[in-house]
Amino acid sequence: MLNQLIDIVIYILLAIGVFFNILAGIGLLRFPDVYTRLHAGTKCTTFGSIFLCGSVILYGLRMWILGNVDGSIWVIHTGIALVAILLTNPTGAHALARAAHRSGVKPVGAVIDELENKPTKKSANKMEAKK
Amino acid sequence: MNFFGIPDIYLVILGLLFLSIIMAIIRVIKGPTAPDRIVGLDTINTIVIVSMIIFGLAAGSVIYVDVAIVYAFLSFISTLFIAKYLEGGEF
């Protein structure tokens, strides 16, 4: 009884994760701009992979509690993979957005760009060196 | 259908993830500017990591999860490197 219930929970988690990953693909195709595409391509995949890894962790936990020690390997390794995704994905997105802005890509439909005349760290250092 | 002994529901899930990867590949090919293509590549990397974990669950072997961990860190390093290159700064 409890076994089948956990199976149903695993399938629901898989469905939610796949739904958000497909939303990421659709958003990448439909959005007009680099910055809005970053929203779709990074946030949706991070949120979806939380649920997909959660289903694998639940599978391993059930195996572990029922007495099979191999389940602990599933739980720990998938947890490490989830932490790796959660740490690296937003950092990469931040670096990409900064690189896109500095390489001169403008947001579509933006009226004002407040970062336009703001000196970057390197150019500020050069200005100080000239003085 | 019995495809390498993988249950049907995991085949459906892997197919849907593959559909999402194809949509990202279309963005990589079409993308008007260079940052668009890199955003598509970043999305493809994340979905490949997750589908490796799900394939490991379906095939019943933990080694795919270990490969996914290494792939995550390597793809992060490559994304940071390409972003630095687009920025045009000194390394």
PDB file of C-alpha atoms in Angstrom:
ATOM      1  CA  MET A   1       0.000   0.000   0.000  1.00  0.00           C
ATOM      2  CA  LEU A   2       2.665   2.533   1.082  1.00  0.00           C
ATOM      3  CA  ASN A   3       4.849   1.252  -1.751  1.00  0.00           C
ATOM      4  CA  GLN A   4       2.251   2.120  -4.386  1.00  0.00           C
ATOM      5  CA  LEU A   5       1.636   5.512  -2.760  1.00  0.00           C
ATOM      6  CA  ILE A   6       5.349   6.355  -2.998  1.00  0.00           C
ATOM      7  CA  ASP A   7       5.288   5.205  -6.638  1.00  0.00           C
ATOM      8  CA  ILE A   8       2.456   7.656  -7.362  1.00  0.00           C
ATOM      9  CA  VAL A   9       4.365  10.486  -5.621  1.00  0.00           C
ATOM     10  CA  ILE A  10       7.467   9.691  -7.707  1.00  0.00           C
ATOM     11  CA  TYR A  11       5.422   9.851 -10.928  1.00  0.00           C
ATOM     12  CA  ILE A  12       3.863  13.186  -9.900  1.00  0.00           C
ATOM     13  CA  LEU A  13       7.322  14.675  -9.181  1.00  0.00           C
ATOM     14  CA  LEU A  14       8.588  13.418 -12.568  1.00  0.00           C
ATOM     15  CA  ALA A  15       5.580  14.969 -14.337  1.00  0.00           C
ATOM     16  CA  ILE A  16       6.118  18.375 -12.674  1.00  0.00           C
ATOM     17  CA  GLY A  17       9.832  18.371 -13.533  1.00  0.00           C
ATOM     18  CA  VAL A  18       9.274  17.426 -17.177  1.00  0.00           C
ATOM     19  CA  PHE A  19       6.533  20.066 -17.482  1.00  0.00           C
ATOM     20  CA  PHE A  20       8.886  22.821 -16.334  1.00  0.00           C
ATOM     21  CA  ASN A  21      11.708  21.619 -18.604  1.00  0.00           C
ATOM     22  CA  ILE A  22       9.366  21.753 -21.615  1.00  0.00           C
ATOM     23  CA  LEU A  23       8.306  25.262 -20.537  1.00  0.00           C
ATOM     24  CA  ALA A  24      11.998  26.193 -20.681  1.00  0.00           C
ATOM     25  CA  GLY A  25      12.226  24.994 -24.281  1.00  0.00           C
ATOM     26  CA  ILE A  26       9.061  26.840 -25.331  1.00  0.00           C
ATOM     27  CA  GLY A  27      10.262  30.005 -23.590  1.00  0.00           C
ATOM     28  CA  LEU A  28      13.606  29.817 -25.378  1.00  0.00           C
ATOM     29  CA  LEU A  29      11.777  29.693 -28.697  1.00  0.00           C
ATOM     30  CA  ARG A  30       9.138  32.345 -28.044  1.00  0.00           C
ATOM     31  CA  PHE A  31      10.743  35.139 -26.011  1.00  0.00           C
ATOM     32  CA  PRO A  32      12.033  38.179 -27.950  1.00  0.00           C
ATOM     33  CA  ASP A  33      15.274  38.984 -26.169  1.00  0.00           C
ATOM     34  CA  VAL A  34      18.474  37.594 -24.636  1.00  0.00           C
ATOM     35  CA  TYR A  35      17.532  38.635 -21.101  1.00  0.00           C
ATOM     36  CA  THR A  36      14.001  37.209 -21.203  1.00  0.00           C
ATOM     37  CA  ARG A  37      15.379  34.014 -22.754  1.00  0.00           C
ATOM     38  CA  LEU A  38      17.767  33.765 -19.808  1.00  0.00           C
ATOM     39  CA  HIS A  39      14.719  33.823 -17.494  1.00  0.00           C
ATOM     40  CA  ALA A  40      13.174  30.888 -19.333  1.00  0.00           C
ATOM     41  CA  GLY A  41      16.326  28.919 -19.982  1.00  0.00           C
ATOM     42  CA  THR A  42      17.785  29.117 -16.490  1.00  0.00           C
ATOM     43  CA  LYS A  43      15.017  29.433 -13.933  1.00  0.00           C
ATOM     44  CA  CYS A  44      12.682  26.868 -15.473  1.00  0.00           C
ATOM     45  CA  THR A  45      15.404  24.231 -15.856  1.00  0.00           C
ATOM     46  CA  THR A  46      16.667  24.792 -12.291  1.00  0.00           C
ATOM     47  CA  PHE A  47      13.155  24.465 -10.862  1.00  0.00           C
ATOM     48  CA  GLY A  48      12.396  21.415 -13.002  1.00  0.00           C
ATOM     49  CA  SER A  49      15.617  19.654 -12.092  1.00  0.00           C
ATOM     50  CA  ILE A  50      14.851  20.118  -8.370  1.00  0.00           C
ATOM     51  CA  PHE A  51      11.728  17.999  -8.869  1.00  0.00           C
ATOM     52  CA  LEU A  52      13.371  15.416 -11.151  1.00  0.00           C
ATOM     53  CA  CYS A  53      16.282  14.909  -8.723  1.00  0.00           C
ATOM     54  CA  GLY A  54      13.772  14.849  -5.854  1.00  0.00           C
ATOM     55  CA  SER A  55      12.003  11.894  -7.434  1.00  0.00           C
ATOM     56  CA  VAL A  56      15.290   9.974  -7.696  1.00  0.00           C
ATOM     57  CA  ILE A  57      16.122  10.846  -4.061  1.00  0.00           C
ATOM     58  CA  LEU A  58      12.696   9.565  -2.965  1.00  0.00           C
ATOM     59  CA  TYR A  59      13.279   6.328  -4.935  1.00  0.00           C
ATOM     60  CA  GLY A  60      16.618   5.835  -3.155  1.00  0.00           C
ATOM     61  CA  LEU A  61      15.140   6.664   0.262  1.00  0.00           C
ATOM     62  CA  ARG A  62      12.432   4.027  -0.181  1.00  0.00           C
ATOM     63  CA  MET A  63      15.079   1.469  -1.193  1.00  0.00           C
ATOM     64  CA  TRP A  64      17.195   2.455   1.838  1.00  0.00           C
ATOM     65  CA  ILE A  65      14.344   2.263   4.358  1.00  0.00           C
ATOM     66  CA  LEU A  66      13.223  -1.132   3.020  1.00  0.00           C
ATOM     67  CA  GLY A  67      16.666  -2.504   3.935  1.00  0.00           C
ATOM     68  CA  ASN A  68      18.727  -2.265   0.737  1.00  0.00           C
ATOM     69  CA  VAL A  69      21.919  -0.307   1.519  1.00  0.00           C
ATOM     70  CA  ASP A  70      22.420   0.535  -2.194  1.00  0.00           C
ATOM     71  CA  GLY A  71      19.688   3.136  -1.771  1.00  0.00           C
ATOM     72  CA  SER A  72      22.059   5.342   0.229  1.00  0.00           C
ATOM     73  CA  ILE A  73      24.320   5.649  -2.845  1.00  0.00           C
ATOM     74  CA  TRP A  74      21.370   6.913  -4.899  1.00  0.00           C
ATOM     75  CA  VAL A  75      20.395   9.463  -2.240  1.00  0.00           C
ATOM     76  CA  ILE A  76      23.883  10.890  -1.614  1.00  0.00           C
ATOM     77  CA  HIS A  77      25.062  11.017  -5.244  1.00  0.00           C
ATOM     78  CA  THR A  78      21.846  12.546  -6.554  1.00  0.00           C
ATOM     79  CA  GLY A  79      21.961  15.069  -3.693  1.00  0.00           C
ATOM     80  CA  ILE A  80      25.484  16.078  -4.721  1.00  0.00           C
ATOM     81  CA  ALA A  81      24.366  16.426  -8.360  1.00  0.00           C
ATOM     82  CA  LEU A  82      21.398  18.577  -7.272  1.00  0.00           C
ATOM     83  CA  VAL A  83      23.671  20.841  -5.200  1.00  0.00           C
ATOM     84  CA  ALA A  84      26.010  21.153  -8.205  1.00  0.00           C
ATOM     85  CA  ILE A  85      23.108  22.223 -10.439  1.00  0.00           C
ATOM     86  CA  LEU A  86      21.772  24.670  -7.831  1.00  0.00           C
ATOM     87  CA  LEU A  87      25.197  26.290  -7.353  1.00  0.00           C
ATOM     88  CA  THR A  88      26.371  26.487 -10.954  1.00  0.00           C
ATOM     89  CA  ASN A  89      23.216  27.360 -12.902  1.00  0.00           C
ATOM     90  CA  PRO A  90      22.393  30.819 -11.437  1.00  0.00           C
ATOM     91  CA  THR A  91      26.072  31.795 -11.402  1.00  0.00           C
ATOM     92  CA  GLY A  92      26.429  30.974 -15.088  1.00  0.00           C
ATOM     93  CA  ALA A  93      23.252  32.896 -15.892  1.00  0.00           C
ATOM     94  CA  HIS A  94      24.525  35.966 -14.029  1.00  0.00           C
ATOM     95  CA  ALA A  95      27.844  35.863 -15.889  1.00  0.00           C
ATOM     96  CA  LEU A  96      26.035  35.457 -19.223  1.00  0.00           C
ATOM     97  CA  ALA A  97      23.708  38.412 -18.570  1.00  0.00           C
ATOM     98  CA  ARG A  98      26.642  40.631 -17.606  1.00  0.00           C
ATOM     99  CA  ALA A  99      28.612  39.545 -20.675  1.00  0.00           C
ATOM    100  CA  ALA A 100      25.603  40.177 -22.945  1.00  0.00           C
ATOM    101  CA  HIS A 101      25.130  43.688 -21.563  1.00  0.00           C
ATOM    102  CA  ARG A 102      28.798  44.563 -21.850  1.00  0.00           C
ATOM    103  CA  SER A 103      29.029  43.220 -25.401  1.00  0.00           C
ATOM    104  CA  GLY A 104      26.373  45.718 -26.413  1.00  0.00           C
ATOM    105  CA  VAL A 105      23.078  43.768 -26.640  1.00  0.00           C
ATOM    106  CA  LYS A 106      20.155  46.033 -25.736  1.00  0.00           C
ATOM    107  CA  PRO A 107      16.905  44.802 -24.134  1.00  0.00           C
ATOM    108  CA  VAL A 108      13.959  44.882 -26.571  1.00  0.00           C
ATOM    109  CA  GLY A 109      11.480  47.611 -25.653  1.00  0.00           C
ATOM    110  CA  ALA A 110      13.616  49.150 -22.918  1.00  0.00           C
ATOM    111  CA  VAL A 111      13.091  52.909 -22.534  1.00  0.00           C
ATOM    112  CA  ILE A 112      16.023  53.723 -20.257  1.00  0.00           C
ATOM    113  CA  ASP A 113      19.291  51.880 -19.616  1.00  0.00           C
ATOM    114  CA  GLU A 114      20.669  53.005 -16.277  1.00  0.00           C
ATOM    115  CA  LEU A 115      23.877  50.974 -16.598  1.00  0.00           C
ATOM    116  CA  GLU A 116      24.831  52.674 -19.859  1.00  0.00           C
ATOM    117  CA  ASN A 117      27.140  55.389 -18.499  1.00  0.00           C
ATOM    118  CA  LYS A 118      28.183  53.537 -15.384  1.00  0.00           C
ATOM    119  CA  PRO A 119      31.927  52.755 -15.483  1.00  0.00           C
ATOM    120  CA  THR A 120      32.947  49.128 -15.073  1.00  0.00           C
ATOM    121  CA  LYS A 121      35.546  48.195 -12.519  1.00  0.00           C
ATOM    122  CA  LYS A 122      38.383  47.937 -15.043  1.00  0.00           C
ATOM    123  CA  SER A 123      37.670  51.253 -16.757  1.00  0.00           C
ATOM    124  CA  ALA A 124      37.392  52.928 -13.332  1.00  0.00           C
ATOM    125  CA  ASN A 125      40.836  51.593 -12.455  1.00  0.00           C
ATOM    126  CA  LYS A 126      42.229  52.964 -15.739  1.00  0.00           C
ATOM    127  CA  MET A 127      40.693  56.380 -15.036  1.00  0.00           C
ATOM    128  CA  GLU A 128      42.305  56.481 -11.619  1.00  0.00           C
ATOM    129  CA  ALA A 129      45.647  55.469 -13.103  1.00  0.00           C
ATOM    130  CA  LYS A 130      45.432  58.360 -15.590  1.00  0.00           C
ATOM    131  CA  LYS A 131      44.838  60.846 -12.798  1.00  0.00           C
TER     132      LYS A 131
ATOM    133  CA  MET B   1       7.832  -2.206 -26.306  1.00  0.00           C
ATOM    134  CA  ASN B   2      10.929  -3.266 -24.442  1.00  0.00           C
ATOM    135  CA  PHE B   3      13.868  -0.999 -25.118  1.00  0.00           C
ATOM    136  CA  PHE B   4      16.948  -2.269 -23.238  1.00  0.00           C
ATOM    137  CA  GLY B   5      14.658  -3.232 -20.367  1.00  0.00           C
ATOM    138  CA  ILE B   6      13.675   0.372 -19.580  1.00  0.00           C
ATOM    139  CA  PRO B   7      10.086   0.828 -18.313  1.00  0.00           C
ATOM    140  CA  ASP B   8       7.713   2.689 -20.633  1.00  0.00           C
ATOM    141  CA  ILE B   9       7.107   5.692 -18.391  1.00  0.00           C
ATOM    142  CA  TYR B  10      10.813   6.544 -18.268  1.00  0.00           C
ATOM    143  CA  LEU B  11      10.965   6.286 -22.070  1.00  0.00           C
ATOM    144  CA  VAL B  12       8.133   8.853 -22.289  1.00  0.00           C
ATOM    145  CA  ILE B  13       9.909  11.179 -19.851  1.00  0.00           C
ATOM    146  CA  LEU B  14      13.234  10.902 -21.684  1.00  0.00           C
ATOM    147  CA  GLY B  15      11.445  11.597 -24.977  1.00  0.00           C
ATOM    148  CA  LEU B  16       9.849  14.766 -23.589  1.00  0.00           C
ATOM    149  CA  LEU B  17      13.228  15.952 -22.256  1.00  0.00           C
ATOM    150  CA  PHE B  18      14.690  15.258 -25.713  1.00  0.00           C
ATOM    151  CA  LEU B  19      11.907  17.397 -27.255  1.00  0.00           C
ATOM    152  CA  SER B  20      12.950  20.231 -24.959  1.00  0.00           C
ATOM    153  CA  ILE B  21      16.591  19.782 -26.015  1.00  0.00           C
ATOM    154  CA  ILE B  22      15.512  20.003 -29.692  1.00  0.00           C
ATOM    155  CA  MET B  23      13.736  23.315 -29.017  1.00  0.00           C
ATOM    156  CA  ALA B  24      16.941  24.654 -27.438  1.00  0.00           C
ATOM    157  CA  ILE B  25      18.964  23.418 -30.463  1.00  0.00           C
ATOM    158  CA  ILE B  26      16.630  25.377 -32.775  1.00  0.00           C
ATOM    159  CA  ARG B  27      17.433  28.483 -30.692  1.00  0.00           C
ATOM    160  CA  VAL B  28      21.168  27.757 -30.978  1.00  0.00           C
ATOM    161  CA  ILE B  29      20.887  27.533 -34.774  1.00  0.00           C
ATOM    162  CA  LYS B  30      18.549  30.528 -35.231  1.00  0.00           C
ATOM    163  CA  GLY B  31      19.899  32.843 -32.521  1.00  0.00           C
ATOM    164  CA  PRO B  32      20.520  36.345 -33.895  1.00  0.00           C
ATOM    165  CA  THR B  33      23.409  37.225 -31.569  1.00  0.00           C
ATOM    166  CA  ALA B  34      26.176  35.245 -29.883  1.00  0.00           C
ATOM    167  CA  PRO B  35      24.729  35.460 -26.307  1.00  0.00           C
ATOM    168  CA  ASP B  36      21.480  33.876 -27.584  1.00  0.00           C
ATOM    169  CA  ARG B  37      23.387  30.817 -28.734  1.00  0.00           C
ATOM    170  CA  ILE B  38      25.241  30.541 -25.428  1.00  0.00           C
ATOM    171  CA  VAL B  39      21.942  30.715 -23.508  1.00  0.00           C
ATOM    172  CA  GLY B  40      20.694  27.825 -25.637  1.00  0.00           C
ATOM    173  CA  LEU B  41      23.863  25.833 -24.930  1.00  0.00           C
ATOM    174  CA  ASP B  42      23.525  26.446 -21.187  1.00  0.00           C
ATOM    175  CA  THR B  43      19.938  25.160 -21.245  1.00  0.00           C
ATOM    176  CA  ILE B  44      20.997  22.075 -23.232  1.00  0.00           C
ATOM    177  CA  ASN B  45      23.707  21.325 -20.640  1.00  0.00           C
ATOM    178  CA  THR B  46      21.275  21.464 -17.706  1.00  0.00           C
ATOM    179  CA  ILE B  47      18.694  19.262 -19.445  1.00  0.00           C
ATOM    180  CA  VAL B  48      21.393  16.734 -20.400  1.00  0.00           C
ATOM    181  CA  ILE B  49      22.493  16.522 -16.738  1.00  0.00           C
ATOM    182  CA  VAL B  50      18.933  15.856 -15.578  1.00  0.00           C
ATOM    183  CA  SER B  51      18.232  13.311 -18.315  1.00  0.00           C
ATOM    184  CA  MET B  52      21.447  11.466 -17.393  1.00  0.00           C
ATOM    185  CA  ILE B  53      20.164  11.151 -13.802  1.00  0.00           C
ATOM    186  CA  ILE B  54      16.755   9.928 -15.003  1.00  0.00           C
ATOM    187  CA  PHE B  55      18.413   7.450 -17.398  1.00  0.00           C
ATOM    188  CA  GLY B  56      20.494   6.147 -14.497  1.00  0.00           C
ATOM    189  CA  LEU B  57      17.289   5.584 -12.512  1.00  0.00           C
ATOM    190  CA  ALA B  58      15.666   3.830 -15.473  1.00  0.00           C
ATOM    191  CA  ALA B  59      18.655   1.630 -16.277  1.00  0.00           C
ATOM    192  CA  GLY B  60      19.344   0.925 -12.595  1.00  0.00           C
ATOM    193  CA  SER B  61      23.007   1.921 -12.486  1.00  0.00           C
ATOM    194  CA  VAL B  62      24.500   4.690 -10.337  1.00  0.00           C
ATOM    195  CA  ILE B  63      27.439   5.438 -12.643  1.00  0.00           C
ATOM    196  CA  TYR B  64      25.324   7.799 -14.789  1.00  0.00           C
ATOM    197  CA  VAL B  65      24.754  10.042 -11.751  1.00  0.00           C
ATOM    198  CA  ASP B  66      28.508  10.320 -11.162  1.00  0.00           C
ATOM    199  CA  VAL B  67      29.017  11.258 -14.823  1.00  0.00           C
ATOM    200  CA  ALA B  68      26.273  13.882 -14.421  1.00  0.00           C
ATOM    201  CA  ILE B  69      28.103  15.513 -11.475  1.00  0.00           C
ATOM    202  CA  VAL B  70      31.328  15.860 -13.462  1.00  0.00           C
ATOM    203  CA  TYR B  71      29.396  17.107 -16.511  1.00  0.00           C
ATOM    204  CA  ALA B  72      27.713  19.784 -14.374  1.00  0.00           C
ATOM    205  CA  PHE B  73      30.982  21.280 -13.175  1.00  0.00           C
ATOM    206  CA  LEU B  74      32.677  21.092 -16.601  1.00  0.00           C
ATOM    207  CA  SER B  75      29.727  22.773 -18.345  1.00  0.00           C
ATOM    208  CA  PHE B  76      29.754  25.503 -15.667  1.00  0.00           C
ATOM    209  CA  ILE B  77      33.433  26.189 -16.337  1.00  0.00           C
ATOM    210  CA  SER B  78      32.885  26.320 -20.107  1.00  0.00           C
ATOM    211  CA  THR B  79      29.927  28.716 -19.692  1.00  0.00           C
ATOM    212  CA  LEU B  80      31.987  31.057 -17.501  1.00  0.00           C
ATOM    213  CA  PHE B  81      34.865  30.956 -19.985  1.00  0.00           C
ATOM    214  CA  ILE B  82      32.646  31.791 -22.985  1.00  0.00           C
ATOM    215  CA  ALA B  83      30.969  34.603 -21.005  1.00  0.00           C
ATOM    216  CA  LYS B  84      34.395  36.064 -20.211  1.00  0.00           C
ATOM    217  CA  TYR B  85      35.301  35.818 -23.895  1.00  0.00           C
ATOM    218  CA  LEU B  86      32.119  37.634 -24.968  1.00  0.00           C
ATOM    219  CA  GLU B  87      32.796  40.356 -22.437  1.00  0.00           C
ATOM    220  CA  GLY B  88      36.060  41.098 -24.214  1.00  0.00           C
ATOM    221  CA  GLY B  89      38.127  41.604 -21.092  1.00  0.00           C
ATOM    222  CA  GLU B  90      41.574  40.480 -20.211  1.00  0.00           C
ATOM    223  CA  PHE B  91      41.894  37.101 -18.546  1.00  0.00           C
TER     224      PHE B  91
END
